[in-house]
Protein backbone atom coordinates (compact mmCIF):
# COMPACT_ATOMS: atom_id res chain seq x y z
CA UNK A 1 0.00 0.00 0.00
CA UNK A 2 2.77 2.40 0.99
CA UNK A 3 4.76 1.47 -2.13
CA UNK A 4 1.74 2.15 -4.35
CA UNK A 5 1.28 5.53 -2.71
CA UNK A 6 4.92 6.46 -3.34
CA UNK A 7 4.68 5.39 -6.99
CA UNK A 8 1.43 7.33 -7.40
CA UNK A 9 2.95 10.48 -5.86
CA UNK A 10 6.04 10.15 -8.05
CA UNK A 11 3.85 9.76 -11.14
CA UNK A 12 1.84 12.85 -10.24
CA UNK A 13 5.01 14.89 -9.69
CA UNK A 14 6.51 13.78 -13.02
CA UNK A 15 3.28 14.52 -14.90
CA UNK A 16 3.05 17.95 -13.29
CA UNK A 17 6.64 18.70 -14.30
CA UNK A 18 5.95 17.68 -17.90
CA UNK A 19 2.80 19.81 -18.09
CA UNK A 20 4.51 22.83 -16.50
CA UNK A 21 7.42 22.43 -18.92
CA UNK A 22 5.05 22.42 -21.89
CA UNK A 23 3.43 25.64 -20.67
CA UNK A 24 6.90 27.12 -20.16
CA UNK A 25 7.88 26.29 -23.74
CA UNK A 26 4.62 27.83 -24.93
CA UNK A 27 5.35 31.02 -22.99
CA UNK A 28 8.81 31.30 -24.54
CA UNK A 29 7.27 30.75 -27.97
CA UNK A 30 4.85 33.63 -27.42
CA UNK A 31 7.72 35.91 -26.39
CA UNK A 32 9.71 34.85 -29.46
CA UNK A 33 6.80 35.39 -31.88
CA UNK A 34 5.76 38.81 -30.62
CA UNK A 35 9.12 40.25 -29.55
CA UNK A 36 11.64 38.30 -31.58
CA UNK A 37 15.17 37.56 -30.50
CA UNK A 38 15.28 40.79 -28.47
CA UNK A 39 12.44 39.50 -26.31
CA UNK A 40 14.14 36.16 -25.78
CA UNK A 41 17.37 37.93 -24.81
CA UNK A 42 15.46 40.23 -22.46
CA UNK A 43 13.67 37.44 -20.65
CA UNK A 44 17.03 35.70 -20.36
CA UNK A 45 18.50 38.79 -18.66
CA UNK A 46 15.56 38.99 -16.28
CA UNK A 47 15.84 35.32 -15.40
CA UNK A 48 19.49 35.90 -14.58
CA UNK A 49 18.43 38.53 -12.05
CA UNK A 50 15.94 36.15 -10.48
CA UNK A 51 18.48 33.33 -10.53
CA UNK A 52 20.91 35.58 -8.66
CA UNK A 53 18.60 37.19 -6.11
CA UNK A 54 16.28 34.34 -5.13
CA UNK A 55 18.97 31.93 -3.83
CA UNK A 56 20.71 34.73 -1.93
CA UNK A 57 17.57 35.99 -0.18
CA UNK A 58 16.21 32.50 0.43
CA UNK A 59 19.19 31.81 2.70
CA UNK A 60 18.82 28.13 1.79
CA UNK A 61 15.58 28.17 3.74
CA UNK A 62 13.38 26.14 1.40
CA UNK A 63 15.10 22.84 2.21
CA UNK A 64 15.10 23.68 5.92
CA UNK A 65 11.38 24.49 5.84
CA UNK A 66 10.51 21.15 4.26
CA UNK A 67 12.60 19.32 6.86
CA UNK A 68 11.22 21.23 9.85
CA UNK A 69 7.60 20.78 8.77
CA UNK A 70 8.05 17.08 8.01
CA UNK A 71 9.73 16.40 11.37
CA UNK A 72 7.43 18.55 13.50
CA UNK A 73 5.76 16.22 16.03
CA UNK A 74 2.68 18.38 16.61
CA UNK A 75 0.45 20.96 14.95
CA UNK A 76 1.71 23.51 17.49
CA UNK A 77 5.29 23.12 16.31
CA UNK A 78 4.16 23.28 12.68
CA UNK A 79 2.45 26.58 13.49
CA UNK A 80 5.68 27.84 15.06
CA UNK A 81 7.64 26.95 11.93
CA UNK A 82 5.09 28.71 9.73
CA UNK A 83 5.20 31.77 11.99
CA UNK A 84 8.99 31.85 11.69
CA UNK A 85 8.71 31.63 7.90
CA UNK A 86 6.34 34.60 7.80
CA UNK A 87 8.70 36.57 10.07
CA UNK A 88 11.47 35.77 7.60
CA UNK A 89 9.30 37.27 4.85
CA UNK A 90 9.55 40.62 6.61
CA UNK A 91 13.35 40.50 6.66
CA UNK A 92 13.42 39.48 3.00
CA UNK A 93 11.03 42.30 2.12
CA UNK A 94 13.25 45.00 3.59
CA UNK A 95 16.33 43.39 2.05
CA UNK A 96 14.80 43.48 -1.42
CA UNK A 97 13.82 47.12 -0.87
CA UNK A 98 17.45 47.96 -0.09
CA UNK A 99 18.59 46.19 -3.24
CA UNK A 100 15.98 48.01 -5.34
CA UNK A 101 16.85 51.45 -4.02
CA UNK A 102 20.63 51.14 -3.81
CA UNK A 103 21.81 48.45 -6.20
CA UNK A 104 19.32 48.21 -9.09
CA UNK A 105 21.21 50.85 -11.07
CA UNK A 106 24.46 48.87 -10.90
CA UNK A 107 22.66 45.65 -11.73
CA UNK A 108 21.14 47.29 -14.80
CA UNK A 109 24.56 48.52 -15.90
CA UNK A 110 26.00 45.04 -15.41
CA UNK A 111 23.31 43.44 -17.58
CA UNK A 112 22.73 46.06 -20.26
CA UNK A 113 25.84 48.26 -20.23
CA UNK A 114 26.07 52.00 -19.59
CA UNK A 115 24.24 53.00 -22.76
CA UNK A 116 21.07 50.96 -22.10
CA UNK A 117 21.07 50.75 -18.31
CA UNK A 118 18.85 53.80 -17.85
CA UNK A 119 16.27 52.58 -20.34
CA UNK A 120 15.89 49.27 -18.51
CA UNK A 121 16.25 50.49 -14.93
CA UNK A 122 12.51 50.46 -14.13
CA UNK A 123 12.18 46.98 -15.59
CA UNK A 124 15.10 45.75 -13.48
CA UNK A 125 13.37 47.12 -10.38
CA UNK A 126 10.16 45.35 -11.36
CA UNK A 127 12.03 42.07 -11.82
CA UNK A 128 13.64 42.51 -8.40
CA UNK A 129 10.15 42.93 -6.97
CA UNK A 130 9.06 39.80 -8.82
CA UNK A 131 12.01 37.98 -7.24
CA UNK A 132 10.48 38.64 -3.85
CA UNK A 133 7.17 37.19 -5.04
CA UNK A 134 8.98 34.07 -6.22
CA UNK A 135 10.72 33.74 -2.84
CA UNK A 136 7.34 33.84 -1.09
CA UNK A 137 5.95 31.34 -3.59
CA UNK A 138 8.83 28.91 -3.07
CA UNK A 139 8.56 29.17 0.71
CA UNK A 140 4.83 28.42 0.68
CA UNK A 141 5.48 25.46 -1.62
CA UNK A 142 8.11 24.25 0.86
CA UNK A 143 5.62 24.39 3.74
CA UNK A 144 3.10 22.37 1.75
CA UNK A 145 5.80 19.93 0.60
CA UNK A 146 6.84 19.39 4.22
CA UNK A 147 3.37 18.05 4.85
CA UNK A 148 3.86 15.59 1.98
CA UNK A 149 1.05 17.15 -0.03
CA UNK A 150 2.43 16.13 -3.43
CA UNK A 151 -0.86 16.57 -5.27
CA UNK A 152 -1.30 20.11 -3.94
CA UNK A 153 2.25 21.07 -4.91
CA UNK A 154 1.73 19.62 -8.38
CA UNK A 155 -1.52 21.53 -8.87
CA UNK A 156 0.10 24.79 -7.75
CA UNK A 157 3.08 24.28 -10.08
CA UNK A 158 0.82 23.57 -13.05
CA UNK A 159 -1.38 26.55 -12.20
CA UNK A 160 1.70 28.80 -11.96
CA UNK A 161 2.95 27.76 -15.40
CA UNK A 162 -0.54 27.95 -16.91
CA UNK A 163 -1.15 31.45 -15.55
CA UNK A 164 2.16 32.65 -17.01
CA UNK A 165 1.25 31.10 -20.35
CA UNK A 166 -2.25 32.57 -20.69
CA UNK A 167 -1.15 36.04 -19.63
CA UNK A 168 1.98 36.13 -21.79
CA UNK A 169 0.30 37.53 -24.89
CA UNK A 170 -1.89 40.27 -23.28
CA UNK A 171 0.95 41.46 -21.04
CA UNK A 172 3.60 41.53 -23.76
CA UNK A 173 1.36 42.94 -26.51
CA UNK A 174 0.27 45.84 -24.31
CA UNK A 175 3.39 46.56 -22.27
CA UNK A 176 6.34 45.37 -24.37
CA UNK A 177 9.58 45.17 -22.40
CA UNK A 178 7.78 45.97 -19.14
CA UNK A 179 5.42 43.11 -19.91
CA UNK A 180 8.38 40.75 -20.09
CA UNK A 181 9.53 42.02 -16.70
CA UNK A 182 6.09 41.43 -15.19
CA UNK A 183 5.87 38.03 -16.85
CA UNK A 184 8.93 36.90 -14.90
CA UNK A 185 6.91 36.78 -11.69
CA UNK A 186 3.23 36.90 -12.62
CA UNK A 187 2.88 33.12 -12.51
CA UNK A 188 4.65 33.03 -9.16
CA UNK A 189 2.14 35.55 -7.83
CA UNK A 190 -0.79 33.40 -8.98
CA UNK A 191 0.82 30.29 -7.47
CA UNK A 192 1.46 32.18 -4.23
CA UNK A 193 -2.21 33.11 -3.88
CA UNK A 194 -3.33 29.54 -4.55
CA UNK A 195 -0.70 28.24 -2.13
CA UNK A 196 -1.83 30.59 0.64
CA UNK A 197 -5.44 29.52 0.14
CA UNK A 198 -4.47 25.87 0.38
CA UNK A 199 -2.20 26.55 3.35
CA UNK A 200 -5.05 28.25 5.19
CA UNK A 201 -7.26 25.26 4.41
CA UNK A 202 -4.94 22.56 5.74
CA UNK A 203 -3.62 24.49 8.74
CA UNK A 204 -6.64 26.60 9.63
CA UNK A 205 -6.91 25.00 13.04
PDB file of C-alpha atoms in Angstrom:
ATOM      1  CA  UNK A   1       0.000   0.000   0.000  1.00  0.00           C
ATOM      2  CA  UNK A   2       2.771   2.397   0.994  1.00  0.00           C
ATOM      3  CA  UNK A   3       4.760   1.466  -2.127  1.00  0.00           C
ATOM      4  CA  UNK A   4       1.735   2.151  -4.345  1.00  0.00           C
ATOM      5  CA  UNK A   5       1.277   5.527  -2.705  1.00  0.00           C
ATOM      6  CA  UNK A   6       4.925   6.457  -3.338  1.00  0.00           C
ATOM      7  CA  UNK A   7       4.684   5.392  -6.993  1.00  0.00           C
ATOM      8  CA  UNK A   8       1.434   7.333  -7.396  1.00  0.00           C
ATOM      9  CA  UNK A   9       2.952  10.484  -5.857  1.00  0.00           C
ATOM     10  CA  UNK A  10       6.035  10.153  -8.054  1.00  0.00           C
ATOM     11  CA  UNK A  11       3.854   9.759 -11.143  1.00  0.00           C
ATOM     12  CA  UNK A  12       1.841  12.854 -10.243  1.00  0.00           C
ATOM     13  CA  UNK A  13       5.010  14.888  -9.694  1.00  0.00           C
ATOM     14  CA  UNK A  14       6.513  13.781 -13.019  1.00  0.00           C
ATOM     15  CA  UNK A  15       3.282  14.515 -14.902  1.00  0.00           C
ATOM     16  CA  UNK A  16       3.051  17.950 -13.289  1.00  0.00           C
ATOM     17  CA  UNK A  17       6.644  18.696 -14.298  1.00  0.00           C
ATOM     18  CA  UNK A  18       5.954  17.682 -17.898  1.00  0.00           C
ATOM     19  CA  UNK A  19       2.796  19.814 -18.093  1.00  0.00           C
ATOM     20  CA  UNK A  20       4.513  22.829 -16.499  1.00  0.00           C
ATOM     21  CA  UNK A  21       7.424  22.435 -18.924  1.00  0.00           C
ATOM     22  CA  UNK A  22       5.050  22.421 -21.892  1.00  0.00           C
ATOM     23  CA  UNK A  23       3.427  25.637 -20.670  1.00  0.00           C
ATOM     24  CA  UNK A  24       6.901  27.119 -20.165  1.00  0.00           C
ATOM     25  CA  UNK A  25       7.884  26.285 -23.740  1.00  0.00           C
ATOM     26  CA  UNK A  26       4.619  27.829 -24.931  1.00  0.00           C
ATOM     27  CA  UNK A  27       5.352  31.018 -22.989  1.00  0.00           C
ATOM     28  CA  UNK A  28       8.814  31.301 -24.543  1.00  0.00           C
ATOM     29  CA  UNK A  29       7.272  30.751 -27.968  1.00  0.00           C
ATOM     30  CA  UNK A  30       4.846  33.630 -27.415  1.00  0.00           C
ATOM     31  CA  UNK A  31       7.716  35.912 -26.386  1.00  0.00           C
ATOM     32  CA  UNK A  32       9.706  34.851 -29.464  1.00  0.00           C
ATOM     33  CA  UNK A  33       6.802  35.393 -31.877  1.00  0.00           C
ATOM     34  CA  UNK A  34       5.757  38.811 -30.617  1.00  0.00           C
ATOM     35  CA  UNK A  35       9.118  40.253 -29.548  1.00  0.00           C
ATOM     36  CA  UNK A  36      11.639  38.297 -31.583  1.00  0.00           C
ATOM     37  CA  UNK A  37      15.171  37.561 -30.495  1.00  0.00           C
ATOM     38  CA  UNK A  38      15.281  40.788 -28.473  1.00  0.00           C
ATOM     39  CA  UNK A  39      12.441  39.503 -26.310  1.00  0.00           C
ATOM     40  CA  UNK A  40      14.136  36.160 -25.778  1.00  0.00           C
ATOM     41  CA  UNK A  41      17.367  37.925 -24.805  1.00  0.00           C
ATOM     42  CA  UNK A  42      15.463  40.234 -22.462  1.00  0.00           C
ATOM     43  CA  UNK A  43      13.674  37.444 -20.646  1.00  0.00           C
ATOM     44  CA  UNK A  44      17.032  35.704 -20.364  1.00  0.00           C
ATOM     45  CA  UNK A  45      18.501  38.794 -18.663  1.00  0.00           C
ATOM     46  CA  UNK A  46      15.558  38.993 -16.281  1.00  0.00           C
ATOM     47  CA  UNK A  47      15.836  35.324 -15.402  1.00  0.00           C
ATOM     48  CA  UNK A  48      19.494  35.899 -14.584  1.00  0.00           C
ATOM     49  CA  UNK A  49      18.431  38.529 -12.050  1.00  0.00           C
ATOM     50  CA  UNK A  50      15.941  36.148 -10.477  1.00  0.00           C
ATOM     51  CA  UNK A  51      18.477  33.326 -10.532  1.00  0.00           C
ATOM     52  CA  UNK A  52      20.909  35.576  -8.661  1.00  0.00           C
ATOM     53  CA  UNK A  53      18.605  37.194  -6.106  1.00  0.00           C
ATOM     54  CA  UNK A  54      16.281  34.336  -5.127  1.00  0.00           C
ATOM     55  CA  UNK A  55      18.970  31.926  -3.826  1.00  0.00           C
ATOM     56  CA  UNK A  56      20.706  34.732  -1.934  1.00  0.00           C
ATOM     57  CA  UNK A  57      17.569  35.986  -0.181  1.00  0.00           C
ATOM     58  CA  UNK A  58      16.210  32.498   0.431  1.00  0.00           C
ATOM     59  CA  UNK A  59      19.194  31.809   2.703  1.00  0.00           C
ATOM     60  CA  UNK A  60      18.820  28.131   1.788  1.00  0.00           C
ATOM     61  CA  UNK A  61      15.579  28.172   3.741  1.00  0.00           C
ATOM     62  CA  UNK A  62      13.383  26.139   1.402  1.00  0.00           C
ATOM     63  CA  UNK A  63      15.098  22.836   2.209  1.00  0.00           C
ATOM     64  CA  UNK A  64      15.098  23.676   5.921  1.00  0.00           C
ATOM     65  CA  UNK A  65      11.379  24.493   5.840  1.00  0.00           C
ATOM     66  CA  UNK A  66      10.509  21.147   4.261  1.00  0.00           C
ATOM     67  CA  UNK A  67      12.595  19.323   6.856  1.00  0.00           C
ATOM     68  CA  UNK A  68      11.221  21.230   9.845  1.00  0.00           C
ATOM     69  CA  UNK A  69       7.605  20.780   8.773  1.00  0.00           C
ATOM     70  CA  UNK A  70       8.047  17.083   8.009  1.00  0.00           C
ATOM     71  CA  UNK A  71       9.732  16.398  11.366  1.00  0.00           C
ATOM     72  CA  UNK A  72       7.432  18.552  13.502  1.00  0.00           C
ATOM     73  CA  UNK A  73       5.755  16.221  16.034  1.00  0.00           C
ATOM     74  CA  UNK A  74       2.684  18.379  16.614  1.00  0.00           C
ATOM     75  CA  UNK A  75       0.453  20.963  14.952  1.00  0.00           C
ATOM     76  CA  UNK A  76       1.710  23.508  17.491  1.00  0.00           C
ATOM     77  CA  UNK A  77       5.288  23.123  16.311  1.00  0.00           C
ATOM     78  CA  UNK A  78       4.164  23.278  12.684  1.00  0.00           C
ATOM     79  CA  UNK A  79       2.454  26.577  13.486  1.00  0.00           C
ATOM     80  CA  UNK A  80       5.679  27.841  15.064  1.00  0.00           C
ATOM     81  CA  UNK A  81       7.642  26.950  11.931  1.00  0.00           C
ATOM     82  CA  UNK A  82       5.086  28.709   9.732  1.00  0.00           C
ATOM     83  CA  UNK A  83       5.198  31.774  11.991  1.00  0.00           C
ATOM     84  CA  UNK A  84       8.992  31.848  11.691  1.00  0.00           C
ATOM     85  CA  UNK A  85       8.714  31.634   7.900  1.00  0.00           C
ATOM     86  CA  UNK A  86       6.343  34.600   7.801  1.00  0.00           C
ATOM     87  CA  UNK A  87       8.699  36.565  10.072  1.00  0.00           C
ATOM     88  CA  UNK A  88      11.471  35.769   7.602  1.00  0.00           C
ATOM     89  CA  UNK A  89       9.301  37.272   4.846  1.00  0.00           C
ATOM     90  CA  UNK A  90       9.549  40.619   6.608  1.00  0.00           C
ATOM     91  CA  UNK A  91      13.352  40.497   6.659  1.00  0.00           C
ATOM     92  CA  UNK A  92      13.417  39.482   3.002  1.00  0.00           C
ATOM     93  CA  UNK A  93      11.033  42.305   2.116  1.00  0.00           C
ATOM     94  CA  UNK A  94      13.251  45.003   3.586  1.00  0.00           C
ATOM     95  CA  UNK A  95      16.330  43.387   2.053  1.00  0.00           C
ATOM     96  CA  UNK A  96      14.805  43.484  -1.425  1.00  0.00           C
ATOM     97  CA  UNK A  97      13.824  47.120  -0.872  1.00  0.00           C
ATOM     98  CA  UNK A  98      17.445  47.961  -0.087  1.00  0.00           C
ATOM     99  CA  UNK A  99      18.586  46.188  -3.236  1.00  0.00           C
ATOM    100  CA  UNK A 100      15.977  48.010  -5.344  1.00  0.00           C
ATOM    101  CA  UNK A 101      16.849  51.450  -4.018  1.00  0.00           C
ATOM    102  CA  UNK A 102      20.627  51.144  -3.808  1.00  0.00           C
ATOM    103  CA  UNK A 103      21.811  48.447  -6.203  1.00  0.00           C
ATOM    104  CA  UNK A 104      19.317  48.207  -9.089  1.00  0.00           C
ATOM    105  CA  UNK A 105      21.213  50.849 -11.072  1.00  0.00           C
ATOM    106  CA  UNK A 106      24.459  48.872 -10.902  1.00  0.00           C
ATOM    107  CA  UNK A 107      22.663  45.651 -11.731  1.00  0.00           C
ATOM    108  CA  UNK A 108      21.140  47.288 -14.798  1.00  0.00           C
ATOM    109  CA  UNK A 109      24.563  48.521 -15.902  1.00  0.00           C
ATOM    110  CA  UNK A 110      26.004  45.036 -15.407  1.00  0.00           C
ATOM    111  CA  UNK A 111      23.307  43.439 -17.584  1.00  0.00           C
ATOM    112  CA  UNK A 112      22.735  46.058 -20.258  1.00  0.00           C
ATOM    113  CA  UNK A 113      25.839  48.262 -20.229  1.00  0.00           C
ATOM    114  CA  UNK A 114      26.072  52.003 -19.587  1.00  0.00           C
ATOM    115  CA  UNK A 115      24.237  52.997 -22.762  1.00  0.00           C
ATOM    116  CA  UNK A 116      21.066  50.964 -22.101  1.00  0.00           C
ATOM    117  CA  UNK A 117      21.073  50.745 -18.310  1.00  0.00           C
ATOM    118  CA  UNK A 118      18.854  53.803 -17.846  1.00  0.00           C
ATOM    119  CA  UNK A 119      16.269  52.583 -20.342  1.00  0.00           C
ATOM    120  CA  UNK A 120      15.887  49.272 -18.514  1.00  0.00           C
ATOM    121  CA  UNK A 121      16.246  50.493 -14.925  1.00  0.00           C
ATOM    122  CA  UNK A 122      12.514  50.459 -14.127  1.00  0.00           C
ATOM    123  CA  UNK A 123      12.181  46.981 -15.587  1.00  0.00           C
ATOM    124  CA  UNK A 124      15.096  45.754 -13.480  1.00  0.00           C
ATOM    125  CA  UNK A 125      13.374  47.116 -10.378  1.00  0.00           C
ATOM    126  CA  UNK A 126      10.162  45.350 -11.356  1.00  0.00           C
ATOM    127  CA  UNK A 127      12.030  42.072 -11.821  1.00  0.00           C
ATOM    128  CA  UNK A 128      13.636  42.505  -8.404  1.00  0.00           C
ATOM    129  CA  UNK A 129      10.147  42.927  -6.967  1.00  0.00           C
ATOM    130  CA  UNK A 130       9.059  39.799  -8.823  1.00  0.00           C
ATOM    131  CA  UNK A 131      12.012  37.984  -7.238  1.00  0.00           C
ATOM    132  CA  UNK A 132      10.478  38.642  -3.852  1.00  0.00           C
ATOM    133  CA  UNK A 133       7.165  37.187  -5.037  1.00  0.00           C
ATOM    134  CA  UNK A 134       8.983  34.067  -6.217  1.00  0.00           C
ATOM    135  CA  UNK A 135      10.723  33.740  -2.843  1.00  0.00           C
ATOM    136  CA  UNK A 136       7.344  33.838  -1.091  1.00  0.00           C
ATOM    137  CA  UNK A 137       5.954  31.340  -3.594  1.00  0.00           C
ATOM    138  CA  UNK A 138       8.826  28.909  -3.069  1.00  0.00           C
ATOM    139  CA  UNK A 139       8.555  29.166   0.711  1.00  0.00           C
ATOM    140  CA  UNK A 140       4.825  28.415   0.679  1.00  0.00           C
ATOM    141  CA  UNK A 141       5.483  25.464  -1.623  1.00  0.00           C
ATOM    142  CA  UNK A 142       8.112  24.251   0.864  1.00  0.00           C
ATOM    143  CA  UNK A 143       5.618  24.387   3.742  1.00  0.00           C
ATOM    144  CA  UNK A 144       3.100  22.369   1.749  1.00  0.00           C
ATOM    145  CA  UNK A 145       5.801  19.931   0.603  1.00  0.00           C
ATOM    146  CA  UNK A 146       6.836  19.386   4.215  1.00  0.00           C
ATOM    147  CA  UNK A 147       3.368  18.053   4.855  1.00  0.00           C
ATOM    148  CA  UNK A 148       3.865  15.591   1.977  1.00  0.00           C
ATOM    149  CA  UNK A 149       1.047  17.154  -0.034  1.00  0.00           C
ATOM    150  CA  UNK A 150       2.427  16.134  -3.433  1.00  0.00           C
ATOM    151  CA  UNK A 151      -0.857  16.569  -5.268  1.00  0.00           C
ATOM    152  CA  UNK A 152      -1.300  20.108  -3.942  1.00  0.00           C
ATOM    153  CA  UNK A 153       2.253  21.072  -4.909  1.00  0.00           C
ATOM    154  CA  UNK A 154       1.730  19.617  -8.380  1.00  0.00           C
ATOM    155  CA  UNK A 155      -1.521  21.528  -8.867  1.00  0.00           C
ATOM    156  CA  UNK A 156       0.102  24.786  -7.747  1.00  0.00           C
ATOM    157  CA  UNK A 157       3.075  24.278 -10.077  1.00  0.00           C
ATOM    158  CA  UNK A 158       0.815  23.565 -13.047  1.00  0.00           C
ATOM    159  CA  UNK A 159      -1.383  26.553 -12.204  1.00  0.00           C
ATOM    160  CA  UNK A 160       1.696  28.800 -11.956  1.00  0.00           C
ATOM    161  CA  UNK A 161       2.951  27.760 -15.396  1.00  0.00           C
ATOM    162  CA  UNK A 162      -0.543  27.949 -16.911  1.00  0.00           C
ATOM    163  CA  UNK A 163      -1.146  31.447 -15.546  1.00  0.00           C
ATOM    164  CA  UNK A 164       2.161  32.648 -17.005  1.00  0.00           C
ATOM    165  CA  UNK A 165       1.254  31.103 -20.347  1.00  0.00           C
ATOM    166  CA  UNK A 166      -2.246  32.571 -20.691  1.00  0.00           C
ATOM    167  CA  UNK A 167      -1.147  36.041 -19.630  1.00  0.00           C
ATOM    168  CA  UNK A 168       1.985  36.130 -21.792  1.00  0.00           C
ATOM    169  CA  UNK A 169       0.300  37.535 -24.886  1.00  0.00           C
ATOM    170  CA  UNK A 170      -1.890  40.265 -23.283  1.00  0.00           C
ATOM    171  CA  UNK A 171       0.949  41.458 -21.039  1.00  0.00           C
ATOM    172  CA  UNK A 172       3.596  41.530 -23.760  1.00  0.00           C
ATOM    173  CA  UNK A 173       1.363  42.942 -26.508  1.00  0.00           C
ATOM    174  CA  UNK A 174       0.270  45.839 -24.307  1.00  0.00           C
ATOM    175  CA  UNK A 175       3.389  46.558 -22.271  1.00  0.00           C
ATOM    176  CA  UNK A 176       6.338  45.372 -24.366  1.00  0.00           C
ATOM    177  CA  UNK A 177       9.575  45.166 -22.397  1.00  0.00           C
ATOM    178  CA  UNK A 178       7.779  45.975 -19.141  1.00  0.00           C
ATOM    179  CA  UNK A 179       5.419  43.111 -19.906  1.00  0.00           C
ATOM    180  CA  UNK A 180       8.383  40.753 -20.093  1.00  0.00           C
ATOM    181  CA  UNK A 181       9.526  42.018 -16.697  1.00  0.00           C
ATOM    182  CA  UNK A 182       6.088  41.433 -15.188  1.00  0.00           C
ATOM    183  CA  UNK A 183       5.872  38.033 -16.845  1.00  0.00           C
ATOM    184  CA  UNK A 184       8.930  36.903 -14.904  1.00  0.00           C
ATOM    185  CA  UNK A 185       6.913  36.782 -11.688  1.00  0.00           C
ATOM    186  CA  UNK A 186       3.230  36.901 -12.623  1.00  0.00           C
ATOM    187  CA  UNK A 187       2.876  33.121 -12.506  1.00  0.00           C
ATOM    188  CA  UNK A 188       4.645  33.033  -9.162  1.00  0.00           C
ATOM    189  CA  UNK A 189       2.136  35.547  -7.827  1.00  0.00           C
ATOM    190  CA  UNK A 190      -0.787  33.400  -8.977  1.00  0.00           C
ATOM    191  CA  UNK A 191       0.822  30.294  -7.471  1.00  0.00           C
ATOM    192  CA  UNK A 192       1.462  32.177  -4.234  1.00  0.00           C
ATOM    193  CA  UNK A 193      -2.205  33.111  -3.884  1.00  0.00           C
ATOM    194  CA  UNK A 194      -3.326  29.541  -4.546  1.00  0.00           C
ATOM    195  CA  UNK A 195      -0.701  28.240  -2.126  1.00  0.00           C
ATOM    196  CA  UNK A 196      -1.832  30.594   0.638  1.00  0.00           C
ATOM    197  CA  UNK A 197      -5.445  29.522   0.137  1.00  0.00           C
ATOM    198  CA  UNK A 198      -4.467  25.873   0.379  1.00  0.00           C
ATOM    199  CA  UNK A 199      -2.198  26.549   3.351  1.00  0.00           C
ATOM    200  CA  UNK A 200      -5.049  28.249   5.191  1.00  0.00           C
ATOM    201  CA  UNK A 201      -7.262  25.264   4.408  1.00  0.00           C
ATOM    202  CA  UNK A 202      -4.943  22.558   5.736  1.00  0.00           C
ATOM    203  CA  UNK A 203      -3.622  24.492   8.738  1.00  0.00           C
ATOM    204  CA  UNK A 204      -6.641  26.605   9.628  1.00  0.00           C
ATOM    205  CA  UNK A 205      -6.913  25.005  13.045  1.00  0.00           C
TER     206      UNK A 205
END
